[in-house]
Coordinates of C-alpha atoms and ligand atoms in Angstrom, one line a residue:
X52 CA 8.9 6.5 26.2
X53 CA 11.4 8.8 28.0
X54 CA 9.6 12.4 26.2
X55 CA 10.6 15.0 27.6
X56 CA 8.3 17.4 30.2
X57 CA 7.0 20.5 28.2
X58 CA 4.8 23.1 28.5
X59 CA 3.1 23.1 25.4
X60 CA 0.2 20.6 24.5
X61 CA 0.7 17.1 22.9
X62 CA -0.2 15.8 19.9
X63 CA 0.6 12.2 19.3
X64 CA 0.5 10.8 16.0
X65 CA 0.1 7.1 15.1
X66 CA 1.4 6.4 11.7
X67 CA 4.0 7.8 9.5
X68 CA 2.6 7.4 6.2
X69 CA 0.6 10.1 3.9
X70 CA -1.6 11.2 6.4
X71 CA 0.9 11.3 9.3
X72 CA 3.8 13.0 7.6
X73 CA 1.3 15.4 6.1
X74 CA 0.2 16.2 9.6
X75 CA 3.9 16.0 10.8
X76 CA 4.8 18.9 8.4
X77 CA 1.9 20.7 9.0
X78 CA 2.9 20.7 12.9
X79 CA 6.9 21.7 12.1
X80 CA 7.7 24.9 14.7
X81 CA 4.2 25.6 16.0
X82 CA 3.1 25.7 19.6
X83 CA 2.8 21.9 20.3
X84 CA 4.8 19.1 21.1
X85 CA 4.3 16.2 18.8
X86 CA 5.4 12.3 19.6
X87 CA 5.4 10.5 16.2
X88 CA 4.9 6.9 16.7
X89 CA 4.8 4.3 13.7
X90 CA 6.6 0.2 13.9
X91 CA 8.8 1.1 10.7
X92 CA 11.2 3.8 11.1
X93 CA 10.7 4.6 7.6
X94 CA 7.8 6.1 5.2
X95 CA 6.8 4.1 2.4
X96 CA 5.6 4.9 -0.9
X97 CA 3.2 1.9 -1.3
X98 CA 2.2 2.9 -4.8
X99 CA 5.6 1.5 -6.0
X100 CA 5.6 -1.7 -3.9
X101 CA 4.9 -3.6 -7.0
X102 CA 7.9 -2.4 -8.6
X103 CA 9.8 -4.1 -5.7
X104 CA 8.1 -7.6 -5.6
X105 CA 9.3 -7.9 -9.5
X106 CA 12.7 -6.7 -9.1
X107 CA 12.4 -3.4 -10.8
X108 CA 12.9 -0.8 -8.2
X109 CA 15.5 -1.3 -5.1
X110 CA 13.5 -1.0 -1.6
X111 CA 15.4 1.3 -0.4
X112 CA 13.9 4.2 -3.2
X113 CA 10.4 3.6 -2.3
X114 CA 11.6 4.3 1.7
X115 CA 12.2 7.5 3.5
X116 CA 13.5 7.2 6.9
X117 CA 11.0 9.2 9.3
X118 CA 13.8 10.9 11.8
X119 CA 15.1 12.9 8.6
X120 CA 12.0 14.3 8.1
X121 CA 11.5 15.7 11.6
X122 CA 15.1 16.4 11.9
X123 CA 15.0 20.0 12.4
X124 CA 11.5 20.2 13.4
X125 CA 11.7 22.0 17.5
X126 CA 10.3 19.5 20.2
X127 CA 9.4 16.7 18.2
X128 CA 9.6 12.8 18.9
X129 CA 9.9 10.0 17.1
X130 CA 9.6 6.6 18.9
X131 CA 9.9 3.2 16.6
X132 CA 6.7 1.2 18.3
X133 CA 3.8 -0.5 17.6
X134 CA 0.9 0.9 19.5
X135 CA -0.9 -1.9 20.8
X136 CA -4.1 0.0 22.9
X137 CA -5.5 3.5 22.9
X138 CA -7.1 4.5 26.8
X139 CA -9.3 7.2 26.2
X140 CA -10.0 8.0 29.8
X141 CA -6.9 8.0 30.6
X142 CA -5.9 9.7 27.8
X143 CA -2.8 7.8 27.1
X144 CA -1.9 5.1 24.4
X145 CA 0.3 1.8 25.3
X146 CA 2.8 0.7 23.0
X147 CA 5.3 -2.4 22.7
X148 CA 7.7 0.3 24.3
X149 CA 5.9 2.2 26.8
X150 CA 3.0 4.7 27.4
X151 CA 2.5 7.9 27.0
X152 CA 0.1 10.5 27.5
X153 CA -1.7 12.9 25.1
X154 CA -3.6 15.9 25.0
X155 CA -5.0 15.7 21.2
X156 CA -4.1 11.9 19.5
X157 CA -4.4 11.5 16.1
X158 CA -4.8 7.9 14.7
X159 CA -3.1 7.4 11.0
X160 CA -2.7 3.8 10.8
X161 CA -3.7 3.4 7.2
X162 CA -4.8 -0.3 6.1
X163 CA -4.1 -3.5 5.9
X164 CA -5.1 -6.6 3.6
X165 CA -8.6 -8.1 4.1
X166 CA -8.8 -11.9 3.8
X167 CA -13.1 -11.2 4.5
X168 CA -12.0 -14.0 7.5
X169 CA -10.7 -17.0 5.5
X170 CA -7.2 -17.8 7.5
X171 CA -6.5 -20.4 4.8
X172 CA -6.3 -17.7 2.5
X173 CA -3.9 -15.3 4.5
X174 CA -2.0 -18.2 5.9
X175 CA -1.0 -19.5 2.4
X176 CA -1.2 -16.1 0.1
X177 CA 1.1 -13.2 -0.3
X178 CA -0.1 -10.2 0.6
X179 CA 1.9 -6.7 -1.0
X180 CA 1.2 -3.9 1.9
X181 CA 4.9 -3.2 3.1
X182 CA 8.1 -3.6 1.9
X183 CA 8.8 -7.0 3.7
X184 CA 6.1 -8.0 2.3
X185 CA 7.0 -7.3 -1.7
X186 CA 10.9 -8.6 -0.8
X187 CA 8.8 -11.8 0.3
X188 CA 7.0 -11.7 -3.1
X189 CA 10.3 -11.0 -5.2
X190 CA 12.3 -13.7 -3.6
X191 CA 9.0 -16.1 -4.1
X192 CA 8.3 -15.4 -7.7
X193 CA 12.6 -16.0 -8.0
X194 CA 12.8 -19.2 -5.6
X195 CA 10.0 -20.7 -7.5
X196 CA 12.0 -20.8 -10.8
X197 CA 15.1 -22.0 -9.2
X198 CA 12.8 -24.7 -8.1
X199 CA 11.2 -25.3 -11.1
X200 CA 14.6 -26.0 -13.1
X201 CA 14.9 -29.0 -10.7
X202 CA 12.2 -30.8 -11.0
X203 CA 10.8 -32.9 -13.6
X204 CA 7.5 -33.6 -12.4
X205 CA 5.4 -31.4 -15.1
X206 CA 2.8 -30.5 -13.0
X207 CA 5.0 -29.5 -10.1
X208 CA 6.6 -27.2 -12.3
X209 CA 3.5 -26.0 -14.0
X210 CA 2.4 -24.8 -10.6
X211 CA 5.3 -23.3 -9.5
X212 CA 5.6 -20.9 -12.5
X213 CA 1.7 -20.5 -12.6
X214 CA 0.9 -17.0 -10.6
X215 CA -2.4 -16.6 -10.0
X216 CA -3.1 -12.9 -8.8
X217 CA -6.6 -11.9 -6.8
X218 CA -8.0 -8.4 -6.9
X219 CA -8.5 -6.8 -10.3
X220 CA -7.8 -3.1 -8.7
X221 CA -4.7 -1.0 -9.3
X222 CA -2.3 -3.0 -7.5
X223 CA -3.5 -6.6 -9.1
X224 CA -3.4 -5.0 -12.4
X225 CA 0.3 -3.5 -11.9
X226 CA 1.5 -6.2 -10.5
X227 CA -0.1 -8.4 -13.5
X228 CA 1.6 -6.1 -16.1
X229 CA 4.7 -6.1 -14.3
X230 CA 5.0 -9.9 -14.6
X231 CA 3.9 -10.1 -17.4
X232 CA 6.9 -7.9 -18.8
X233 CA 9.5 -9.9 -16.7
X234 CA 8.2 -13.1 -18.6
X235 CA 9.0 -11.5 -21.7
X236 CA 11.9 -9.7 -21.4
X237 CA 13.7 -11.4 -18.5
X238 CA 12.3 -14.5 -17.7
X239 CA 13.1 -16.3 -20.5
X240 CA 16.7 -15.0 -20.9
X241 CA 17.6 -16.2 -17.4
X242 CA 15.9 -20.0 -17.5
X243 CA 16.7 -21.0 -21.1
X244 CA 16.3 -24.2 -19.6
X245 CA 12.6 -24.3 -18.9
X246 CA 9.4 -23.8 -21.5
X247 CA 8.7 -20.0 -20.3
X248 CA 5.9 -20.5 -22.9
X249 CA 3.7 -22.6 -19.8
X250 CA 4.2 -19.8 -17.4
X251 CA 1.0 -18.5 -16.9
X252 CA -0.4 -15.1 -15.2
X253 CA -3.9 -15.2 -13.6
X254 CA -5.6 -12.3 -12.7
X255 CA -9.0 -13.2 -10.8
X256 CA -11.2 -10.6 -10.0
X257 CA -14.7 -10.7 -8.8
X258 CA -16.5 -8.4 -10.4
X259 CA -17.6 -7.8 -14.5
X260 CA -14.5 -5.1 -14.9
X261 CA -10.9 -4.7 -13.3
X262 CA -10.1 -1.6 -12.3
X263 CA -13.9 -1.2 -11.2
X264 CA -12.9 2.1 -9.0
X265 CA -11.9 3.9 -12.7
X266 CA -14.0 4.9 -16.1
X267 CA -15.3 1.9 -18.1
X268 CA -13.1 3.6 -20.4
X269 CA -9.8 2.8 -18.4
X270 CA -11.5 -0.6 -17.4
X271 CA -11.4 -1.6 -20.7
X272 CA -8.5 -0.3 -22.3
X273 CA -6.5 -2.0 -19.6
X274 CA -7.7 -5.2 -20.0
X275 CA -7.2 -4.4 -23.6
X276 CA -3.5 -3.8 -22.6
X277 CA -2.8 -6.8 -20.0
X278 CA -4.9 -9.2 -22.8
X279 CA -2.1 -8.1 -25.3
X280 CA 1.0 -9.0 -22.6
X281 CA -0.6 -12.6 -22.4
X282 CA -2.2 -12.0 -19.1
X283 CA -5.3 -14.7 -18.5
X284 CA -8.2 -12.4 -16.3
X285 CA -11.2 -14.2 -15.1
X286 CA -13.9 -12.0 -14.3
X287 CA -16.9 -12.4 -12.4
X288 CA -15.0 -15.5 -10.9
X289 CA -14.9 -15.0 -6.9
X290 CA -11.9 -17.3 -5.0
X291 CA -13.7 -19.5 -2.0
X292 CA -10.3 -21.1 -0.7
X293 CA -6.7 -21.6 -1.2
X294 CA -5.0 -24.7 0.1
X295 CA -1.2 -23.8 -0.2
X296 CA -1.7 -25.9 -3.9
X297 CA -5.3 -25.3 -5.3
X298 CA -7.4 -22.3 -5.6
X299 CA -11.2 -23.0 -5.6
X300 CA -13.7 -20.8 -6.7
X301 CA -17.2 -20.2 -6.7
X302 CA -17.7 -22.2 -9.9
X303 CA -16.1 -25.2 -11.2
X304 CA -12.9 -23.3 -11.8
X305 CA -9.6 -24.1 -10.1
X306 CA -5.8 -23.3 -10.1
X307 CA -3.4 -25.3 -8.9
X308 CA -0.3 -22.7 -8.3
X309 CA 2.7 -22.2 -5.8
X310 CA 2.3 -18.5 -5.5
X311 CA -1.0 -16.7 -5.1
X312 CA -1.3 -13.3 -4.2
X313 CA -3.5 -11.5 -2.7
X314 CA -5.0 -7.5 -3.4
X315 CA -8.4 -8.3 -3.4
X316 CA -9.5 -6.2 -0.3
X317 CA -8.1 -3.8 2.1
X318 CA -9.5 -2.9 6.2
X319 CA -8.3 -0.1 8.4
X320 CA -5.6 -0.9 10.6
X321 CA -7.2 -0.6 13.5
X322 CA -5.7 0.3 17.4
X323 CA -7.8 -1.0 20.2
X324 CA -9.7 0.9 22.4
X325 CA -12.5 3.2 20.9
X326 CA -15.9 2.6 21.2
X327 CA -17.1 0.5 18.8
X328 CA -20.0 3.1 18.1
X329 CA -17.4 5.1 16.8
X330 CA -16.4 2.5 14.1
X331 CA -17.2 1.3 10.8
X332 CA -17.4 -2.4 11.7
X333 CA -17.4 -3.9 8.2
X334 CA -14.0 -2.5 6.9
X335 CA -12.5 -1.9 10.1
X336 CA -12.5 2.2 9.6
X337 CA -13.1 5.1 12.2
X338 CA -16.2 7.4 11.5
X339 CA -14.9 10.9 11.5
X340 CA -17.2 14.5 11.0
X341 CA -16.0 17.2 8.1
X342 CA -13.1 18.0 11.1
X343 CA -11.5 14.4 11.2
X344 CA -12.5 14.1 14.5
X345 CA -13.6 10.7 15.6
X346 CA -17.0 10.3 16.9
X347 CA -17.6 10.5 20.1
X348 CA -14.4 12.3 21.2
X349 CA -13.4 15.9 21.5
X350 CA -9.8 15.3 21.4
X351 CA -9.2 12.1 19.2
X352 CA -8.7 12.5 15.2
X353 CA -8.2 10.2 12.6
X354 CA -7.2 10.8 8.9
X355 CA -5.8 8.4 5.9
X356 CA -6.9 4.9 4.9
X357 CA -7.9 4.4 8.2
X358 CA -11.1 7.4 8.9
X359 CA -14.5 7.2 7.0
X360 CA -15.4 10.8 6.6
X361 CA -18.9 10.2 5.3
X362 CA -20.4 12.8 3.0
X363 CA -23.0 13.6 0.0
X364 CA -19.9 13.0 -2.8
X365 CA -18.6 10.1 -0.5
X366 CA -21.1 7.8 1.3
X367 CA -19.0 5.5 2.2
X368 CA -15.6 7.7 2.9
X369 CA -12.8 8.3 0.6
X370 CA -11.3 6.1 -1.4
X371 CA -8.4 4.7 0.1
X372 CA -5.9 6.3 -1.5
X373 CA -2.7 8.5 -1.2
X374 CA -4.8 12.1 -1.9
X375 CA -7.6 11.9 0.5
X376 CA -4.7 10.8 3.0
X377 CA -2.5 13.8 2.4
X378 CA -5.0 16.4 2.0
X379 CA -6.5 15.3 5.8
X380 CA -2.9 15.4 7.1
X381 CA -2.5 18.8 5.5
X382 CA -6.0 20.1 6.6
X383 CA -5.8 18.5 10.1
X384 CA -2.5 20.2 10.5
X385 CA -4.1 23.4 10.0
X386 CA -7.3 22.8 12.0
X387 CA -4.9 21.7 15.3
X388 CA -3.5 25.4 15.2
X389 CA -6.5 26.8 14.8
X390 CA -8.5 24.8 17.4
X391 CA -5.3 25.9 19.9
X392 CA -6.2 29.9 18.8
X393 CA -9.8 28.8 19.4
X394 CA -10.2 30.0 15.7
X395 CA -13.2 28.6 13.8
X396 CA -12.0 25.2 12.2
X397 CA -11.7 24.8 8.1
X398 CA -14.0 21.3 7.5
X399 CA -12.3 18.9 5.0
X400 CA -13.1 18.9 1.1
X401 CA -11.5 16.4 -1.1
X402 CA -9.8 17.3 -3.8
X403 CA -10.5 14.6 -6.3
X404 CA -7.4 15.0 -8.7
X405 CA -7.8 11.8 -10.7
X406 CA -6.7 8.5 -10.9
X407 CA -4.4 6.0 -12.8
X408 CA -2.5 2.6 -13.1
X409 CA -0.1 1.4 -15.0
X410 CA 0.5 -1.9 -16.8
X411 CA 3.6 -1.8 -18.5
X412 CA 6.1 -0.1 -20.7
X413 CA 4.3 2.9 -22.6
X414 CA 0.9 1.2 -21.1
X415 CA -1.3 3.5 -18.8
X416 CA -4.8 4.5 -17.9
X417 CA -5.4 7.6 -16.4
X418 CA -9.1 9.2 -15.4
X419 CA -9.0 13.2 -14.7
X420 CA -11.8 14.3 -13.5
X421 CA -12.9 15.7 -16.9
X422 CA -10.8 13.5 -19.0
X423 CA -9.7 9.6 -19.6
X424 CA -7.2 8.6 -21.9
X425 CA -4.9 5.6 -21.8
X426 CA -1.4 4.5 -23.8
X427 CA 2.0 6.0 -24.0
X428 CA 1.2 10.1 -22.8
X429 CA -0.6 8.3 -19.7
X430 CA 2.3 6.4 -19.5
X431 CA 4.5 9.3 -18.9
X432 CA 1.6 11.3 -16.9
X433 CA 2.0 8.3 -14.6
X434 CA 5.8 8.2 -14.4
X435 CA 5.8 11.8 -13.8
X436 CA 3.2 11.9 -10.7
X437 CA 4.5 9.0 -8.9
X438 CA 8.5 10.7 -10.1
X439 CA 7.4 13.7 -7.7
X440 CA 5.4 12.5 -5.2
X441 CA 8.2 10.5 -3.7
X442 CA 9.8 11.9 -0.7
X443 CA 13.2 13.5 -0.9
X444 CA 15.7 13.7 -4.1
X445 CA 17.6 11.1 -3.7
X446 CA 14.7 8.5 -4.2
X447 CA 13.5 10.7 -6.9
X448 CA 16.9 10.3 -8.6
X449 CA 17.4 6.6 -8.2
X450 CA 13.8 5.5 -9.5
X451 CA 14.1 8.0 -12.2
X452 CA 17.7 6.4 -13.2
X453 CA 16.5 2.9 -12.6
X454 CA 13.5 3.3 -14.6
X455 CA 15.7 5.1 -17.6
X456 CA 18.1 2.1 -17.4
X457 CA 15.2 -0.8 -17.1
X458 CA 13.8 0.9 -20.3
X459 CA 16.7 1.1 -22.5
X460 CA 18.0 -2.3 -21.6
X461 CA 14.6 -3.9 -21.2
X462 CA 16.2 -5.0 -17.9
X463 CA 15.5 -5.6 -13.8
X464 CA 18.5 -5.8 -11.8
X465 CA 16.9 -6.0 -8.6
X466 CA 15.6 -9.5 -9.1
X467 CA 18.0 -10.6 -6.3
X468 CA 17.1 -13.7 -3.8
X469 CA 18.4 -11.6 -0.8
X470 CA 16.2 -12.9 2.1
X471 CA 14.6 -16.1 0.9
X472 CA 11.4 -16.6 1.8
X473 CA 9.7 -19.6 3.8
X474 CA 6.6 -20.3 3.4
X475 CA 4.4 -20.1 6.8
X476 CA 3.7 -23.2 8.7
X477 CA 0.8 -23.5 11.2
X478 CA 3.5 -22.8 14.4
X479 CA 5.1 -19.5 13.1
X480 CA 2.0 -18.1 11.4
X481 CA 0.6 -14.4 13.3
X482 CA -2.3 -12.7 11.4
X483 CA -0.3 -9.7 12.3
X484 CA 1.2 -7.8 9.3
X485 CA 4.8 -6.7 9.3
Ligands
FAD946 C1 0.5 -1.9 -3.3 C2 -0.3 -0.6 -3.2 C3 -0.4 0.3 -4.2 C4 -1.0 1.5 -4.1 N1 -1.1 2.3 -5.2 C5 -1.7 3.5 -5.0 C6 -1.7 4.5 -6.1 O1 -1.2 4.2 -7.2 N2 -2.3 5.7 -5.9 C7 -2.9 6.0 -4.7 O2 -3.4 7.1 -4.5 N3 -2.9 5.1 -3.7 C8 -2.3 3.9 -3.8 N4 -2.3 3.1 -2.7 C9 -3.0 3.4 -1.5 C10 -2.2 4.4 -0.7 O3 -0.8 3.9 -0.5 C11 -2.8 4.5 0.7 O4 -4.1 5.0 0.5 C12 -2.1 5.5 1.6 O5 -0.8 4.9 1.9 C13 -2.8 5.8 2.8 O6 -2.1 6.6 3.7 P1 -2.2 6.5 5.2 O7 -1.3 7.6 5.8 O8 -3.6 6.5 5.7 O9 -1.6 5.1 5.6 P2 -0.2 4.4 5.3 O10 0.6 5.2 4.2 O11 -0.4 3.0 5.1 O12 0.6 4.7 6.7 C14 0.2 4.1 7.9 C15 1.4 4.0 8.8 O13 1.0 3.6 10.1 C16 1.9 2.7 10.6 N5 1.1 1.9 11.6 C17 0.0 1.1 11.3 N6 -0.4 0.6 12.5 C18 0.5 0.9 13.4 C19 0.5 0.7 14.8 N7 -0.4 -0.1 15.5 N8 1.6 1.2 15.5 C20 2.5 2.0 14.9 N9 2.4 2.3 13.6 C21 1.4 1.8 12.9 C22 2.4 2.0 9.4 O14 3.7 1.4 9.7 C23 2.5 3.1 8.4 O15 3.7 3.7 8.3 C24 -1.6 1.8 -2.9 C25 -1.5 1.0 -1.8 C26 -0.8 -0.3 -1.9 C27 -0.7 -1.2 -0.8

C-alpha cells in the first residue's frame, strides 16, 4: 500500500464513517501512525440519504471527502480500498490494493441492508445505504414516470407509479413523507398528463407500530402525520417475496409495483477473518467488552454499527445509530493513548441523547430522554441537529440554503435523471453493496 516505514506504532482503521472519523480525529498528532482505509473516498451523512433519492438535497452536501479531513493531521494515510480479509496471526489485513500490517486494527465498517437471506428480494429491491444507492432510487422513482406517460396499459402504469416501501423505522418513514410531499407539490405539476391521484405510497412494516425503536407517543403521532399526507401503512403485514412485479405477503395481501424499496433490516458489514466466537452471528455484529475491544483479541477493536457492546442498559448492543458510533470513535481514541501510556483505560458509557424522524414540512417526532413531542418545534429541533452535525461548512451552507429555497418555493431541483438506472439482471447482479 506503499506506507511509509515509521517508528511509531500503527493503528489501521477500517471505515470512514462516524465511528472512524471520530477515532481519526481523536488520533490527529499523537504518537501513532494511522492508515485509514474505507472503498469511498468520501464520509457520508446517511441520515440525509433520503433527501437525495427524492431530489431534495444534492449528493454532494451529504459527502465529505476523507483526505480533507486528515489533511494536516502528521503521519497519517488514507488509501481508497476495500478490505477484503483480516489475518490475525499475521497481523495484517488484505485489501483490493494491497496489504498491510498493523499493530492495533480497528474495524468500523458500519452496516449494510439485511434481506434475512431472500436474494429475490435484494436482487429486485432498492436498498438506500450509500449515495449510489439513493441516486439509483432518485433516477428510479423519475424514470418510472417518464415511463408511465407512455404507456397506456392502466395497470402497467398503476405499478409503475405505485411505491411500495418496507421497514416502518426512521428511514421508511422519511422516505415515505418525503414522497409523499413530492406527490403533492411536485409530482403533479410536472406530469399534468397522468392521474397523480392513482399514485400510491405503501409503507409495509411488520410489526403493530412504525417507528417501533421510539415512544408510542412518536409512533403514533407519525403515523398520524404520514396518514394525513395520504400515505397507505400496513402494519403487522410481513413481505414473503418480491418478484420484480408483485409483492406477496404473509396474508392474502399483494402489491403489484415497479419500485420497492427496502429499509426493513440492517447487518454489520462484516470483514473476513475473526473467529466466529467473536461474532454475533445473527446480525452479523462483532462482540466487543466496555473497551471496544473484540473478543478474543488483545489488539483488535471495533466501534460503530458494526460492534455489539453488550450491557445491563443494552442487551443486545447499541442501537445502530450515528451517537453510539461517534461516542466509540471519540472514547476509543482516547483509550488508544492511554493503552500506549499504559494508563488505566476509560470503559465506554452511552450517552443516550434522544432520538427523532422527520416526515415532512413542519412534521417531526422527537423522543429526549425525559421528553417526546412532535409537530413544527420538532421540526426545527430536527433541522437544527442534522444542520450541525454535518461535516464541514460548506455542506452546512448548501443544505441549509437548499432547504430554505425547497420551503419557500415548495420546490426540489435535484430531481435530475443524471445516471439512469438499470434494473439488475441475473448476469450483472453481486450481493455486494456499493
Ligand atoms: C438512510 C439512513 C438513515 C439514517 N438516519 C439516521 C438518523 O436519523 N439518526 C441516526 O442516529 N442514525 C441514522 N442512521 C444510522 C447511522 O447512519 C449509522 O448508525 C452510522 O452511520 C454508523 O456509523 P459507522 O461509523 O458505524 O458506520 P458508517 O457510517 O456506515 O461507516 C462505515 C464506513 O466503512 C466503509 N466500509 C465498509 N466496509 C468496508 C470495507 N470492507 N472496506 C473498506 N471500507 C469499508 C464504508 O464505506 C463507510 O464509509 C441512518 C442510516 C441510514 C442508512
Amino acid at each position: 500500500m506503499n506506507i511509509p516505514h515509521s517508528s511509531l506504532p500503527r493503528v489501521v482503521i477500517i471505515g470512514g464513517g462516524f465511528a472512524g472519523i471520530a477515532l481519526a480525529k481523536k488520533l490527529k498528532n499523537k504518537k501513532v501512525q494511522v492508515v485509514l482505509l474505507d472503498k469511498h473516498n468520501y464520509h457520508t451523512f446517511q441520515p440525509l440519504l433520503y433527501q437525495v433519492a427524492t431530489g431534495g438535497l444534492e449528493a454532494g452536501s451529504i459527502a465529505y471527502p476523507i483526505r480533507k479531513v486528515i489533511q494536516e493531521y502528521d503521519d497519517f494515510y488514507f488509501r481508497l480500498t476495500n478490505v477484503q480479509e483480516i489475518d490475525t496471526k499475521n497481523q495484517k489485513v488484505i485489501a483490493e490494493i494491497g496489504e498491510l500490517n498493523y499493530d492495533y486494527l480497528v474495524i468500523a465498517t458500519g452496516s449494510k441492508t439485511n434481506y434475512f437471506g431472500n436474494k429475490e428480494i435484494e436482487r429486485n429491491s432498492m436498498a438506500m445505504k450509500t449515495i449510489p444507492q439513493s441516486l439509483n432510487i432518485r433516477s428510479l422513482i423519475l424514470e418510472n414516470f417518464e415511463q408511465a406517460v407512455l404507456t397506456k396499459d392502466v395497470s402497467e402504469q398503476n405499478s409503475l407509479i405505485n411505491f411500495v416501501l418496507v421497514g416502518g423505522g426512521p428511514t421508511g418513514v422519511e422516505l415515505a413523507g418525503a414522497l409523499a410531499e413530492m406527490k403533492k407539490a411536485i409530482l403533479q405539476k410536472d406530469y399534468p398528463d397522468l392521474d397523480i391521484a392513482k399514485m400510491e405510497i405503501n409503507l409495509i412494516q411488520s410489526g403493530d407500530r412504525i417507528l417501533n425503536t421510539m415512544s408510542e407517543a412518536s409512533s403514533q403521532a407519525a403515523e398520524k402525520f404520514l396518514t394525513s399526507l395520504g400515505v397507505k401503512i400496513w402494519k403487522n403485514v410481513r413481505v414473503t417475496n418480491y418478484d420484480g412485479r408483485t409483492i406477496t405477503t404473509n396474508s392474502d395481501l399483494t402489491f403489484d409495483t415497479a419500485t420497492v424499496i427496502w429499509t426493513a433490516g440492517v447487518q454489520g458489514a462484516l470483514v473476513a477473518g475473526l473467529d466466529g466466537k467473536s461474532l454475533v452471528e445473527k446480525v452479523a455484529r462483532i462482540k466487543v467488552n466496555e473497551y471496544s475491544q473484540v473478543h478474543g483479541y488483545q489488539n483488535i477493536f471495533a466501534i460503530g454499527d458494526i460492534a455489539s457492546m453488550v450491557s445491563v442498559a443494552y442487551p443486545e448492543g447499541h442501537p445502530m445509530m450515528a451517537q453510539p458510533a461517534l461516542q466509540q470513535g471519540e472514547v476509543l481514541g482516547t483509550n488508544l493513548i492511554q493503552l500506549l501510556k499504559k494508563e488505566p483505560l476509560e470503559a465506554f458509557e452511552y450517552n443516550d441523547k434522544g432520538s427523532m424522524a422527520t416526515i415532512g414540512r413542519n412534521k417531526a417526532v422527537v423522543d429526549l430522554p425525559k421528553y417526546h413531542f412532535n409537530g413544527v418545534f420538532a421540526w426545527f429541533v430536527w433541522m437544527f441537529v442534522h444542520l450541525f452535525s454535518l461535516i464541514g461548512f460548506k455542506n452546512k451552507a448548501v443544505v441549509f440554503l437548499n432547504w430554505v429555497y425547497n420551503y419557500i418555493r415548495f420546490d426540489r431541483e435535484g430531481r435530475l435523471i443524471i445516471r439512469p438506472y438499470k434494473k439488475k439482471s441475473f448476469t450483472t447482479f453481486t450481493s455486494d453493496e456499493v
